[in-house]
């Protein structure tokens, strides 16, 4: 559990400065003869951090084509972060600050998609990536690699790396053949002090081992990703031996110690807390990946008893972490006397015109792109209730996926097998309007750059898959009131890890415990045959083990596509010219309690 910051910082300062506590009063170090009566040399500096920016430069939602807003009235984007950074630098002195990031930078918005796929940075004389431009202008000192950096393939990532004025760090991203670092593991920055003795600050970058699963198509045979603890234990002592006075880890890994991919690889997904606990010599960790907000969290190192401060700023540029370090000169070196952290909220400031002006042309190009009309819709479809009802807007995804897989398998060995399809509600604000349908409408429905695969499953495996998915609902007794605000996301299961499957019909009895909720599972009106074979149209994240759903990752792959599902959807609508929910919408699943429908 986090310690009381005031208590910790007080005791840490006392211990770090070598003072004695007598009757609750701190006795100055000079009283013990250190410095022969002269006050010790001290120096303070601040490290600012962001994470999970996911392509957000402007406070803009390209999926809705309007200013970003959420229930908490958060703002997003590097333009906001830039204003906060400038404020901190004015207050602290720029020479006393560093700026770092913990990964997931070049994927997530239509702005980042556009410069990876539509007008790619890899083209001959291609553009400079907007995220590189913005981060260069802000003056980042280093950024860790995130797992989503690999989504567009290694060539795009390498080009982005080339365009950045700062290193992309990944001590546990290794070349598969040589097992040597494929990216810079660390960088050491020197801060000049008024005392003539520079402070050496080492920044070690660690990325997520799950890349080996989630982006197997891009990294398989090219890179391997060992555990964060293993690589930190290798590099931290080395950095200390190189004279690092302060060691900061930028880790694209949450702090919970959990994994979403089960035992597919032996490395922990969210390992930042374990790194602090197991590896001596670390002063602070900038945490990423989990999309959580952790202003300040202390973890005690098991070997040394030292408290390591962790902080995770909220995603998309909604928060900026500040690590504040107070150092004292002891025995010929700088020693961390105090370390603490806080987060600043980007909705308290205006966008930095330096950034918005720099990237105005790129922004306008993407706005024009997302507003291209690709077809029409006979009626409005929304995802507002898709987390607990079978809605036509999710049926649309499944129809397109199933048709695409059927066409791909036509004439082959598996052409006669029935095709099922999985889909999740990625956004509860997705909307296909009546009338003109644009690229942004389709993109808002499918917000990830997933690709499509076909996997072979049995009827029994389909049932297991659905049982696993049904854990998403909070167990609710028959007759008890149902509050949709509290019905979903049991055990913090995100919406994107709740799958519905089309091509079969079933009930989810939320009065029953996990593992026995799927009832009346049928195919073509008959109870499903456990031995029957089915083709599952499934996204590559799920097929590679994302979410740790049973069976699918180990199942036979029948076909795989390199095109994003979102792009397939856009092409499908363009080819059809119109979308009519009445042609494909059906209620294939419903929530029940003891056989009675919930809705």
Coordinates of C-alpha atoms in Angstrom, one line a residue:
X1 CA 0.0 0.0 0.0
X2 CA 1.2 3.6 -0.6
X3 CA 2.9 5.2 2.4
X4 CA 1.9 8.6 3.7
X5 CA 4.0 10.9 1.6
X6 CA 4.7 13.4 4.3
X7 CA 5.8 10.7 6.7
X8 CA 7.9 8.9 4.1
X9 CA 9.6 12.0 2.8
X10 CA 10.4 13.2 6.3
X11 CA 12.0 9.9 7.3
X12 CA 13.6 9.5 3.9
X13 CA 15.2 12.9 4.2
X14 CA 16.5 12.1 7.7
X15 CA 17.9 8.8 6.6
X16 CA 19.4 10.1 3.4
X17 CA 21.1 13.1 5.1
X18 CA 22.6 10.9 7.8
X19 CA 20.8 12.5 10.7
X20 CA 20.0 11.0 14.1
X21 CA 16.5 11.2 15.6
X22 CA 16.5 12.0 19.3
X23 CA 13.2 12.6 21.2
X24 CA 11.4 13.1 17.9
X25 CA 13.8 16.0 16.8
X26 CA 16.1 15.7 13.9
X27 CA 19.7 16.5 14.8
X28 CA 21.5 18.2 11.8
X29 CA 24.2 16.2 10.2
X30 CA 26.7 18.9 10.9
X31 CA 26.4 18.2 14.6
X32 CA 27.9 14.8 13.9
X33 CA 30.9 16.4 12.3
X34 CA 30.0 15.9 8.6
X35 CA 31.2 18.9 6.7
X36 CA 33.0 20.4 9.7
X37 CA 30.2 22.8 10.4
X38 CA 29.6 23.7 6.8
X39 CA 26.1 23.0 5.4
X40 CA 26.0 20.1 3.0
X41 CA 25.7 20.7 -0.8
X42 CA 22.2 20.2 -2.0
X43 CA 20.5 20.1 -5.4
X44 CA 17.0 19.6 -6.6
X45 CA 15.6 18.6 -10.0
X46 CA 12.3 17.5 -11.6
X47 CA 11.6 14.7 -14.1
X48 CA 8.3 15.1 -16.0
X49 CA 6.6 12.1 -17.6
X50 CA 3.8 11.2 -19.9
X51 CA 2.6 7.8 -21.1
X52 CA 0.1 6.1 -23.4
X53 CA -0.2 9.2 -25.5
X54 CA -1.7 7.1 -28.3
X55 CA -1.4 9.6 -31.1
X56 CA -3.0 12.5 -29.3
X57 CA -1.6 15.9 -30.2
X58 CA -4.7 18.1 -30.2
X59 CA -7.6 18.1 -27.7
X60 CA -9.6 16.6 -30.4
X61 CA -11.6 13.4 -31.0
X62 CA -11.2 12.3 -34.6
X63 CA -13.8 9.6 -34.1
X64 CA -16.5 12.2 -33.4
X65 CA -14.8 15.1 -35.2
X66 CA -15.2 17.5 -32.3
X67 CA -13.3 18.6 -29.2
X68 CA -12.5 15.7 -26.8
X69 CA -14.7 15.4 -23.7
X70 CA -15.5 12.7 -21.2
X71 CA -17.6 12.5 -18.0
X72 CA -14.8 13.8 -15.9
X73 CA -14.2 16.7 -18.4
X74 CA -10.6 15.6 -19.1
X75 CA -8.6 17.1 -21.9
X76 CA -6.1 15.2 -24.0
X77 CA -3.1 15.9 -26.2
X78 CA 0.5 17.0 -26.3
X79 CA -0.5 20.6 -27.0
X80 CA -1.9 20.7 -23.5
X81 CA 1.1 18.8 -22.0
X82 CA 3.4 21.3 -23.7
X83 CA 1.8 24.2 -21.7
X84 CA 2.2 22.3 -18.4
X85 CA 5.8 21.5 -19.3
X86 CA 6.6 25.2 -20.0
X87 CA 5.1 26.1 -16.7
X88 CA 7.2 23.6 -14.8
X89 CA 10.4 24.7 -16.6
X90 CA 9.7 28.3 -15.8
X91 CA 9.2 27.4 -12.1
X92 CA 12.1 25.0 -11.7
X93 CA 14.5 26.3 -14.4
X94 CA 14.8 24.3 -17.6
X95 CA 18.3 23.2 -16.7
X96 CA 16.9 21.5 -13.7
X97 CA 14.3 19.4 -15.5
X98 CA 14.1 16.3 -17.7
X99 CA 11.1 15.1 -19.9
X100 CA 10.4 11.4 -20.5
X101 CA 7.6 9.1 -21.7
X102 CA 6.7 5.5 -21.0
X103 CA 5.4 4.3 -24.4
X104 CA 2.4 3.7 -26.7
X105 CA 3.0 6.8 -28.8
X106 CA 2.2 6.2 -32.4
X107 CA -1.1 4.3 -32.4
X108 CA -4.6 5.2 -31.2
X109 CA -6.0 8.2 -33.2
X110 CA -6.8 8.7 -36.8
X111 CA -4.0 11.3 -36.8
X112 CA -1.4 8.6 -36.0
X113 CA -3.2 6.1 -38.3
X114 CA -3.1 8.5 -41.2
X115 CA 0.7 8.9 -41.1
X116 CA 1.3 5.2 -40.7
X117 CA -1.1 4.0 -43.5
X118 CA -2.7 6.8 -45.6
X119 CA 0.3 9.1 -46.0
X120 CA 2.9 6.9 -44.4
X121 CA 6.1 8.3 -43.0
X122 CA 7.9 5.4 -44.6
X123 CA 7.2 6.6 -48.1
X124 CA 10.0 8.2 -50.1
X125 CA 10.2 11.8 -49.1
X126 CA 7.4 11.0 -46.7
X127 CA 6.2 13.3 -43.9
X128 CA 7.6 13.6 -40.4
X129 CA 5.3 11.8 -37.9
X130 CA 3.1 14.4 -36.0
X131 CA 4.1 12.7 -32.7
X132 CA 7.8 13.1 -33.5
X133 CA 7.3 16.7 -34.4
X134 CA 5.4 17.5 -31.3
X135 CA 7.7 15.6 -28.9
X136 CA 10.7 17.2 -30.5
X137 CA 9.2 20.6 -30.1
X138 CA 8.5 20.0 -26.5
X139 CA 12.0 18.7 -25.9
X140 CA 11.7 15.1 -24.7
X141 CA 14.9 13.5 -23.4
X142 CA 13.8 9.9 -23.8
X143 CA 10.8 7.6 -24.4
X144 CA 10.3 3.9 -23.6
X145 CA 8.9 1.7 -26.3
X146 CA 5.2 0.6 -25.8
X147 CA 3.6 -2.5 -27.2
X148 CA 1.5 -0.5 -29.7
X149 CA 4.7 1.0 -31.2
X150 CA 5.0 -2.4 -33.1
X151 CA 1.4 -2.4 -34.5
X152 CA 2.3 -0.9 -37.9
X153 CA 5.4 -3.1 -38.3
X154 CA 9.1 -2.5 -37.6
X155 CA 9.8 -0.3 -40.6
X156 CA 7.3 2.3 -39.4
X157 CA 8.7 2.2 -35.9
X158 CA 12.3 2.5 -37.2
X159 CA 11.3 5.5 -39.3
X160 CA 9.6 7.1 -36.3
X161 CA 12.8 6.4 -34.2
X162 CA 14.9 8.1 -36.9
X163 CA 12.6 11.2 -36.8
X164 CA 12.8 11.6 -33.1
X165 CA 15.4 13.9 -31.5
X166 CA 15.5 11.7 -28.4
X167 CA 16.2 7.9 -28.0
X168 CA 13.5 5.2 -27.9
X169 CA 14.5 2.9 -25.1
X170 CA 13.9 -0.8 -24.8
X171 CA 16.4 -2.8 -22.6
X172 CA 14.2 -5.9 -23.0
X173 CA 13.6 -5.6 -26.8
X174 CA 16.3 -7.9 -28.1
X175 CA 17.3 -9.0 -31.6
X176 CA 16.0 -12.6 -31.9
X177 CA 19.3 -13.9 -33.4
X178 CA 22.0 -12.1 -31.4
X179 CA 20.0 -11.5 -28.2
X180 CA 21.6 -8.0 -28.2
X181 CA 19.5 -4.9 -27.6
X182 CA 17.5 -3.9 -30.8
X183 CA 17.1 -0.4 -29.3
X184 CA 19.1 1.7 -26.9
X185 CA 18.6 0.2 -23.4
X186 CA 19.2 3.5 -21.5
X187 CA 20.5 7.0 -21.7
X188 CA 22.4 9.0 -19.1
X189 CA 21.7 12.7 -18.8
X190 CA 23.9 15.2 -17.0
X191 CA 22.4 18.0 -15.0
X192 CA 24.7 20.9 -14.0
X193 CA 24.6 22.0 -10.4
X194 CA 25.7 25.2 -8.8
X195 CA 28.3 23.2 -6.9
X196 CA 30.5 22.2 -9.9
X197 CA 29.5 18.6 -9.6
X198 CA 27.1 17.3 -12.3
X199 CA 24.3 14.9 -11.4
X200 CA 24.2 11.9 -13.6
X201 CA 20.6 10.7 -14.2
X202 CA 20.2 7.3 -15.9
X203 CA 16.9 6.6 -17.6
X204 CA 16.4 2.8 -18.3
X205 CA 13.6 1.9 -20.7
X206 CA 11.6 -1.3 -20.4
X207 CA 8.8 -2.4 -22.7
X208 CA 6.1 -5.1 -22.5
X209 CA 6.8 -8.8 -23.0
X210 CA 3.3 -9.2 -24.4
X211 CA 4.6 -7.8 -27.7
X212 CA 5.8 -11.3 -28.5
X213 CA 2.1 -12.4 -28.4
X214 CA 0.1 -9.4 -29.5
X215 CA 2.4 -8.4 -32.5
X216 CA 3.7 -11.9 -33.3
X217 CA 3.1 -11.2 -37.0
X218 CA 5.4 -8.2 -36.9
X219 CA 8.1 -9.3 -34.5
X220 CA 8.2 -13.1 -34.8
X221 CA 11.7 -14.4 -35.6
X222 CA 13.0 -10.8 -35.4
X223 CA 12.8 -9.7 -31.8
X224 CA 12.3 -11.3 -28.4
X225 CA 11.1 -9.6 -25.2
X226 CA 12.4 -11.0 -21.9
X227 CA 10.9 -10.0 -18.5
X228 CA 11.3 -6.5 -17.1
X229 CA 12.7 -7.7 -13.8
X230 CA 15.4 -9.8 -15.5
X231 CA 16.6 -6.9 -17.7
X232 CA 16.4 -4.3 -14.9
X233 CA 18.6 -6.6 -12.7
X234 CA 21.1 -6.7 -15.5
X235 CA 21.2 -3.0 -16.3
X236 CA 20.7 -1.1 -13.0
X237 CA 24.0 -2.3 -11.4
X238 CA 25.7 -1.4 -14.6
X239 CA 24.3 2.1 -14.6
X240 CA 25.4 2.6 -11.0
X241 CA 28.9 1.4 -11.8
X242 CA 29.0 3.9 -14.7
X243 CA 28.5 6.6 -12.1
X244 CA 24.7 7.2 -12.2
X245 CA 23.7 9.2 -9.2
X246 CA 19.9 8.7 -9.9
X247 CA 18.3 5.8 -11.7
X248 CA 14.9 6.2 -13.2
X249 CA 13.0 3.4 -15.0
X250 CA 10.5 4.3 -17.7
X251 CA 8.4 1.1 -17.9
X252 CA 5.6 0.3 -20.3
X253 CA 4.2 -2.0 -17.8
X254 CA 1.5 -1.6 -15.1
X255 CA 2.1 -1.9 -11.4
X256 CA -0.4 -4.7 -10.5
X257 CA 1.8 -7.7 -11.0
X258 CA -0.9 -9.3 -13.2
X259 CA -1.0 -10.5 -16.8
X260 CA -3.7 -10.7 -19.4
X261 CA -2.1 -13.5 -21.4
X262 CA -2.1 -16.3 -18.8
X263 CA 0.9 -18.6 -19.1
X264 CA 1.6 -18.2 -22.8
X265 CA 4.9 -16.6 -21.9
X266 CA 6.6 -16.7 -18.5
X267 CA 7.0 -13.0 -18.1
X268 CA 4.6 -10.7 -16.2
X269 CA 2.7 -8.1 -18.2
X270 CA 2.3 -5.5 -15.4
X271 CA 5.6 -5.8 -13.7
X272 CA 6.6 -2.3 -12.6
X273 CA 5.9 -2.9 -9.0
X274 CA 7.9 -6.2 -9.1
X275 CA 10.9 -4.3 -10.6
X276 CA 10.8 -1.8 -7.7
X277 CA 10.5 -4.6 -5.2
X278 CA 13.1 -7.0 -6.6
X279 CA 15.8 -4.8 -8.2
X280 CA 18.0 -2.7 -5.9
X281 CA 19.3 0.7 -7.0
X282 CA 16.2 2.2 -8.6
X283 CA 15.0 5.6 -7.4
X284 CA 11.7 6.1 -9.4
X285 CA 9.6 4.3 -12.0
X286 CA 7.4 6.0 -14.6
X287 CA 4.7 3.5 -15.1
X288 CA 2.7 3.0 -18.3
X289 CA 0.4 0.6 -20.2
X290 CA -2.4 0.2 -17.6
X291 CA -4.2 3.5 -18.4
X292 CA -4.5 4.2 -14.7
X293 CA -3.8 7.3 -12.7
X294 CA -1.2 6.8 -9.9
X295 CA 0.0 10.2 -8.6
X296 CA 2.4 8.7 -6.0
X297 CA 3.0 5.1 -4.9
X298 CA 5.8 3.7 -2.8
X299 CA 7.2 0.2 -3.1
X300 CA 9.8 -1.1 -0.7
X301 CA 12.7 -2.9 -2.2
X302 CA 13.1 -6.3 -0.5
X303 CA 16.9 -6.3 -0.5
X304 CA 17.6 -2.8 0.7
X305 CA 14.4 -1.7 2.4
X306 CA 14.6 1.5 0.3
X307 CA 11.3 3.1 -0.9
X308 CA 11.0 3.5 -4.6
X309 CA 8.5 6.0 -5.9
X310 CA 6.1 5.1 -8.8
X311 CA 3.8 7.3 -10.7
X312 CA 1.5 6.8 -13.7
X313 CA 0.0 9.8 -15.4
X314 CA -3.4 9.2 -17.0
X315 CA -3.5 8.2 -20.7
X316 CA -3.6 10.4 -23.8
X317 CA -1.9 13.4 -22.3
X318 CA -4.6 13.9 -19.7
X319 CA -2.0 14.1 -16.9
X320 CA 1.7 15.0 -16.5
X321 CA 3.7 13.3 -13.8
X322 CA 6.3 15.3 -11.8
X323 CA 9.0 13.4 -10.0
X324 CA 10.8 15.7 -7.6
X325 CA 14.2 14.8 -6.3
X326 CA 16.2 16.4 -3.6
X327 CA 19.9 15.4 -3.5
X328 CA 22.7 15.8 -1.0
X329 CA 26.5 15.6 -1.6
X330 CA 27.8 12.7 0.6
X331 CA 31.2 11.0 0.5
X332 CA 32.1 12.3 -2.9
X333 CA 28.8 11.6 -4.6
X334 CA 25.3 12.8 -5.0
X335 CA 22.7 10.8 -2.9
X336 CA 18.9 11.0 -3.2
X337 CA 17.7 12.5 0.0
X338 CA 14.0 12.9 -0.9
X339 CA 11.9 11.6 -3.8
X340 CA 8.2 12.1 -4.4
X341 CA 5.7 12.5 -7.2
X342 CA 2.4 14.2 -8.2
X343 CA 0.4 14.6 -11.4
X344 CA -0.8 17.8 -13.1
X345 CA -4.1 17.9 -14.9
X346 CA -4.0 19.0 -18.5
X347 CA -7.5 20.4 -18.4
X348 CA -6.3 23.3 -16.2
X349 CA -4.4 24.9 -19.1
X350 CA -4.9 26.0 -22.7
X351 CA -3.2 24.3 -25.7
X352 CA 0.2 25.5 -26.5
X353 CA -0.1 27.5 -29.8
X354 CA 3.4 26.5 -30.6
X355 CA 2.3 22.9 -31.0
X356 CA -1.1 23.6 -32.6
X357 CA 0.4 25.9 -35.2
X358 CA 3.2 23.5 -35.9
X359 CA 0.8 20.7 -36.8
X360 CA -2.2 22.6 -38.1
X361 CA -1.8 21.3 -41.6
X362 CA -1.6 17.7 -40.5
X363 CA -4.7 18.1 -38.3
X364 CA -6.7 19.6 -41.2
X365 CA -5.7 16.8 -43.6
X366 CA -6.9 14.2 -41.1
X367 CA -10.1 16.0 -40.4
X368 CA -10.8 16.1 -44.2
X369 CA -9.9 12.4 -44.4
X370 CA -12.2 11.2 -41.6
X371 CA -15.2 13.2 -43.0
X372 CA -15.1 11.4 -46.4
X373 CA -18.5 9.9 -47.1
X374 CA -18.3 6.1 -47.8
X375 CA -22.0 5.3 -48.0
X376 CA -25.4 5.7 -46.3
X377 CA -27.4 4.1 -43.5
X378 CA -31.1 3.5 -43.5
X379 CA -31.3 4.1 -39.7
X380 CA -29.2 5.2 -36.8
X381 CA -27.3 2.5 -34.8
X382 CA -25.5 3.2 -31.5
X383 CA -23.5 1.3 -29.0
X384 CA -24.9 3.0 -26.0
X385 CA -26.5 -0.3 -24.7
X386 CA -24.3 -2.8 -26.5
X387 CA -22.5 -3.8 -23.3
X388 CA -25.7 -5.6 -22.1
X389 CA -27.9 -5.9 -25.2
X390 CA -27.4 -7.5 -28.6
X391 CA -27.3 -4.3 -30.8
X392 CA -27.3 -4.0 -34.6
X393 CA -24.1 -1.9 -34.5
X394 CA -22.1 -4.8 -33.2
X395 CA -24.0 -7.2 -35.5
X396 CA -22.6 -5.1 -38.3
X397 CA -19.0 -5.9 -37.3
X398 CA -19.8 -9.6 -37.1
X399 CA -21.6 -9.7 -40.5
X400 CA -18.6 -8.0 -42.2
X401 CA -16.1 -10.3 -40.5
X402 CA -18.1 -13.5 -41.2
X403 CA -18.6 -12.6 -44.9
X404 CA -14.9 -11.7 -45.3
X405 CA -13.8 -15.1 -43.8
X406 CA -16.4 -17.1 -45.9
X407 CA -15.1 -15.5 -49.1
X408 CA -11.5 -16.2 -48.1
X409 CA -12.2 -19.9 -47.4
X410 CA -14.4 -20.4 -50.4
X411 CA -13.4 -23.4 -52.5
X412 CA -11.0 -24.7 -49.9
X413 CA -10.9 -27.5 -47.4
X414 CA -12.9 -25.6 -44.8
X415 CA -15.4 -23.9 -47.0
X416 CA -18.3 -26.0 -45.8
X417 CA -17.9 -25.3 -42.1
X418 CA -20.2 -22.7 -40.5
X419 CA -18.5 -19.4 -39.7
X420 CA -19.0 -17.7 -36.4
X421 CA -17.7 -14.3 -35.5
X422 CA -16.6 -12.5 -32.4
X423 CA -16.8 -8.8 -31.7
X424 CA -16.5 -6.5 -28.7
X425 CA -18.0 -3.1 -27.8
X426 CA -14.8 -1.0 -28.1
X427 CA -16.6 2.3 -27.5
X428 CA -20.0 3.0 -25.8
X429 CA -20.3 6.2 -27.8
X430 CA -20.0 4.7 -31.3
X431 CA -22.7 5.7 -33.7
X432 CA -23.6 5.0 -37.3
X433 CA -26.0 7.9 -38.2
X434 CA -29.0 7.7 -40.4
X435 CA -28.0 9.1 -43.8
X436 CA -24.4 9.7 -44.8
X437 CA -21.8 7.4 -43.2
X438 CA -18.2 8.6 -43.1
X439 CA -14.8 7.1 -42.4
X440 CA -14.9 8.6 -38.8
X441 CA -18.2 6.7 -38.2
X442 CA -16.6 3.4 -39.1
X443 CA -13.4 4.2 -37.3
X444 CA -15.3 5.2 -34.2
X445 CA -16.9 1.8 -34.1
X446 CA -13.6 -0.1 -34.4
X447 CA -11.0 2.0 -32.6
X448 CA -8.1 -0.6 -32.8
X449 CA -5.9 -1.5 -35.7
X450 CA -6.7 -5.2 -35.3
X451 CA -6.6 -7.5 -38.3
X452 CA -8.8 -10.5 -39.0
X453 CA -8.1 -14.3 -38.7
X454 CA -10.0 -17.5 -39.1
X455 CA -9.5 -20.2 -36.4
X456 CA -10.9 -23.7 -36.1
X457 CA -12.8 -24.4 -32.9
X458 CA -15.2 -27.2 -31.6
X459 CA -18.6 -26.6 -30.2
X460 CA -17.3 -27.4 -26.7
X461 CA -14.5 -24.8 -27.2
X462 CA -17.0 -22.2 -28.3
X463 CA -19.0 -22.8 -25.1
X464 CA -15.8 -22.4 -23.0
X465 CA -15.0 -19.2 -24.9
X466 CA -18.4 -17.7 -24.1
X467 CA -18.3 -18.8 -20.5
X468 CA -15.0 -17.0 -20.1
X469 CA -16.4 -13.9 -21.8
X470 CA -19.5 -13.9 -19.5
X471 CA -17.3 -13.2 -16.5
X472 CA -17.7 -9.6 -17.5
X473 CA -21.1 -9.4 -15.7
X474 CA -21.5 -8.9 -12.0
X475 CA -23.5 -11.8 -10.5
X476 CA -27.0 -10.5 -9.9
X477 CA -29.6 -12.6 -8.1
X478 CA -33.0 -13.1 -9.7
X479 CA -35.4 -10.4 -8.4
X480 CA -32.6 -8.1 -7.4
X481 CA -32.6 -4.6 -8.9
X482 CA -30.5 -4.2 -12.1
X483 CA -28.4 -1.1 -12.4
X484 CA -26.6 -1.1 -15.8
X485 CA -24.0 1.3 -14.3
X486 CA -22.9 -1.5 -12.0
X487 CA -23.8 -4.6 -14.0
X488 CA -20.6 -4.8 -16.2
X489 CA -16.8 -4.8 -15.9
X490 CA -16.7 -7.3 -13.1
X491 CA -13.2 -7.8 -11.7
X492 CA -12.2 -4.7 -13.7
X493 CA -12.7 -6.5 -17.0
X494 CA -12.5 -3.9 -19.7
X495 CA -15.2 -3.6 -22.4
X496 CA -12.8 -4.8 -25.1
X497 CA -12.4 -8.1 -23.2
X498 CA -16.1 -8.9 -23.4
X499 CA -16.8 -10.7 -26.7
X500 CA -20.2 -11.6 -28.2
X501 CA -20.3 -14.3 -30.8
X502 CA -22.6 -14.4 -33.8
X503 CA -23.8 -17.5 -35.7
X504 CA -25.0 -19.2 -32.6
X505 CA -27.7 -18.2 -30.1
X506 CA -27.3 -18.3 -26.3
X507 CA -28.4 -16.9 -23.0
X508 CA -26.1 -15.5 -20.3
X509 CA -27.6 -16.2 -16.9
X510 CA -26.1 -13.6 -14.6
X511 CA -27.7 -15.1 -11.5
X512 CA -25.3 -18.0 -11.9
X513 CA -21.7 -18.1 -10.9
X514 CA -18.8 -17.8 -13.4
X515 CA -18.3 -20.9 -15.4
X516 CA -22.0 -21.9 -15.6
X517 CA -23.7 -18.9 -17.1
X518 CA -24.1 -20.0 -20.8
X519 CA -27.4 -21.7 -21.3
X520 CA -29.4 -22.7 -24.3
X521 CA -26.4 -22.5 -26.6
X522 CA -27.7 -23.5 -30.0
X523 CA -26.7 -23.6 -33.6
X524 CA -29.4 -23.5 -36.3
X525 CA -32.1 -24.1 -33.6
X526 CA -30.5 -27.2 -32.1
X527 CA -28.3 -27.6 -29.0
X528 CA -24.7 -27.2 -30.1
X529 CA -22.8 -30.4 -30.8
X530 CA -19.6 -30.3 -28.6
X531 CA -17.7 -32.2 -31.2
X532 CA -18.9 -30.1 -34.2
X533 CA -16.3 -27.9 -35.9
X534 CA -16.7 -24.2 -36.5
X535 CA -14.7 -21.4 -38.0
X536 CA -14.3 -18.4 -35.8
X537 CA -13.7 -15.0 -37.4
X538 CA -11.6 -13.4 -34.7
X539 CA -9.3 -10.4 -34.4
X540 CA -5.5 -10.9 -34.2
X541 CA -5.3 -9.6 -30.6
X542 CA -7.7 -12.2 -29.4
X543 CA -6.2 -14.9 -31.6
X544 CA -2.7 -14.2 -30.3
X545 CA -3.9 -14.6 -26.7
X546 CA -4.9 -11.1 -25.8
X547 CA -7.4 -11.3 -22.9
X548 CA -6.4 -14.9 -22.2
X549 CA -9.5 -16.4 -23.7
X550 CA -9.4 -20.2 -23.8
X551 CA -8.6 -22.3 -26.8
X552 CA -8.3 -19.7 -29.5
X553 CA -4.6 -18.9 -29.3
X554 CA -3.7 -22.6 -29.6
X555 CA -6.3 -23.4 -32.3
X556 CA -5.5 -24.1 -36.0
X557 CA -5.2 -20.9 -38.0
X558 CA -7.1 -21.3 -41.3
X559 CA -6.5 -17.9 -42.7
X560 CA -5.1 -14.5 -41.7
X561 CA -5.4 -11.0 -43.3
X562 CA -2.9 -8.2 -43.1
X563 CA -5.6 -5.5 -43.6
X564 CA -7.1 -3.8 -40.5
X565 CA -10.6 -4.8 -39.8
X566 CA -11.6 -1.2 -39.8
X567 CA -10.3 -0.8 -43.4
X568 CA -12.3 -4.0 -44.3
X569 CA -15.4 -2.4 -42.8
X570 CA -14.9 0.8 -44.7
X571 CA -14.4 -1.1 -48.0
X572 CA -17.5 -3.2 -47.3
X573 CA -19.7 -0.1 -46.8
X574 CA -18.2 1.5 -49.9
X575 CA -18.9 -1.6 -52.0
X576 CA -22.5 -1.9 -50.7
X577 CA -23.2 1.8 -50.9
X578 CA -25.8 1.5 -48.1
X579 CA -26.2 -0.1 -44.7
X580 CA -29.6 -1.4 -43.6
X581 CA -29.7 -2.9 -40.1
X582 CA -33.0 -4.7 -40.9
X583 CA -31.0 -6.9 -43.3
X584 CA -28.6 -8.3 -40.7
X585 CA -29.6 -7.4 -37.2
X586 CA -30.8 -10.2 -35.0
X587 CA -31.0 -11.0 -31.3
X588 CA -28.5 -13.9 -30.9
X589 CA -27.8 -13.5 -27.2
X590 CA -29.5 -12.0 -24.2
X591 CA -29.0 -11.7 -20.4
X592 CA -31.3 -13.8 -18.3
X593 CA -31.8 -14.7 -14.6
X594 CA -33.3 -18.2 -14.0
X595 CA -34.6 -18.2 -17.5
X596 CA -36.2 -14.8 -17.4
X597 CA -34.9 -12.0 -19.6
X598 CA -33.2 -9.1 -17.8
X599 CA -34.2 -6.6 -20.5

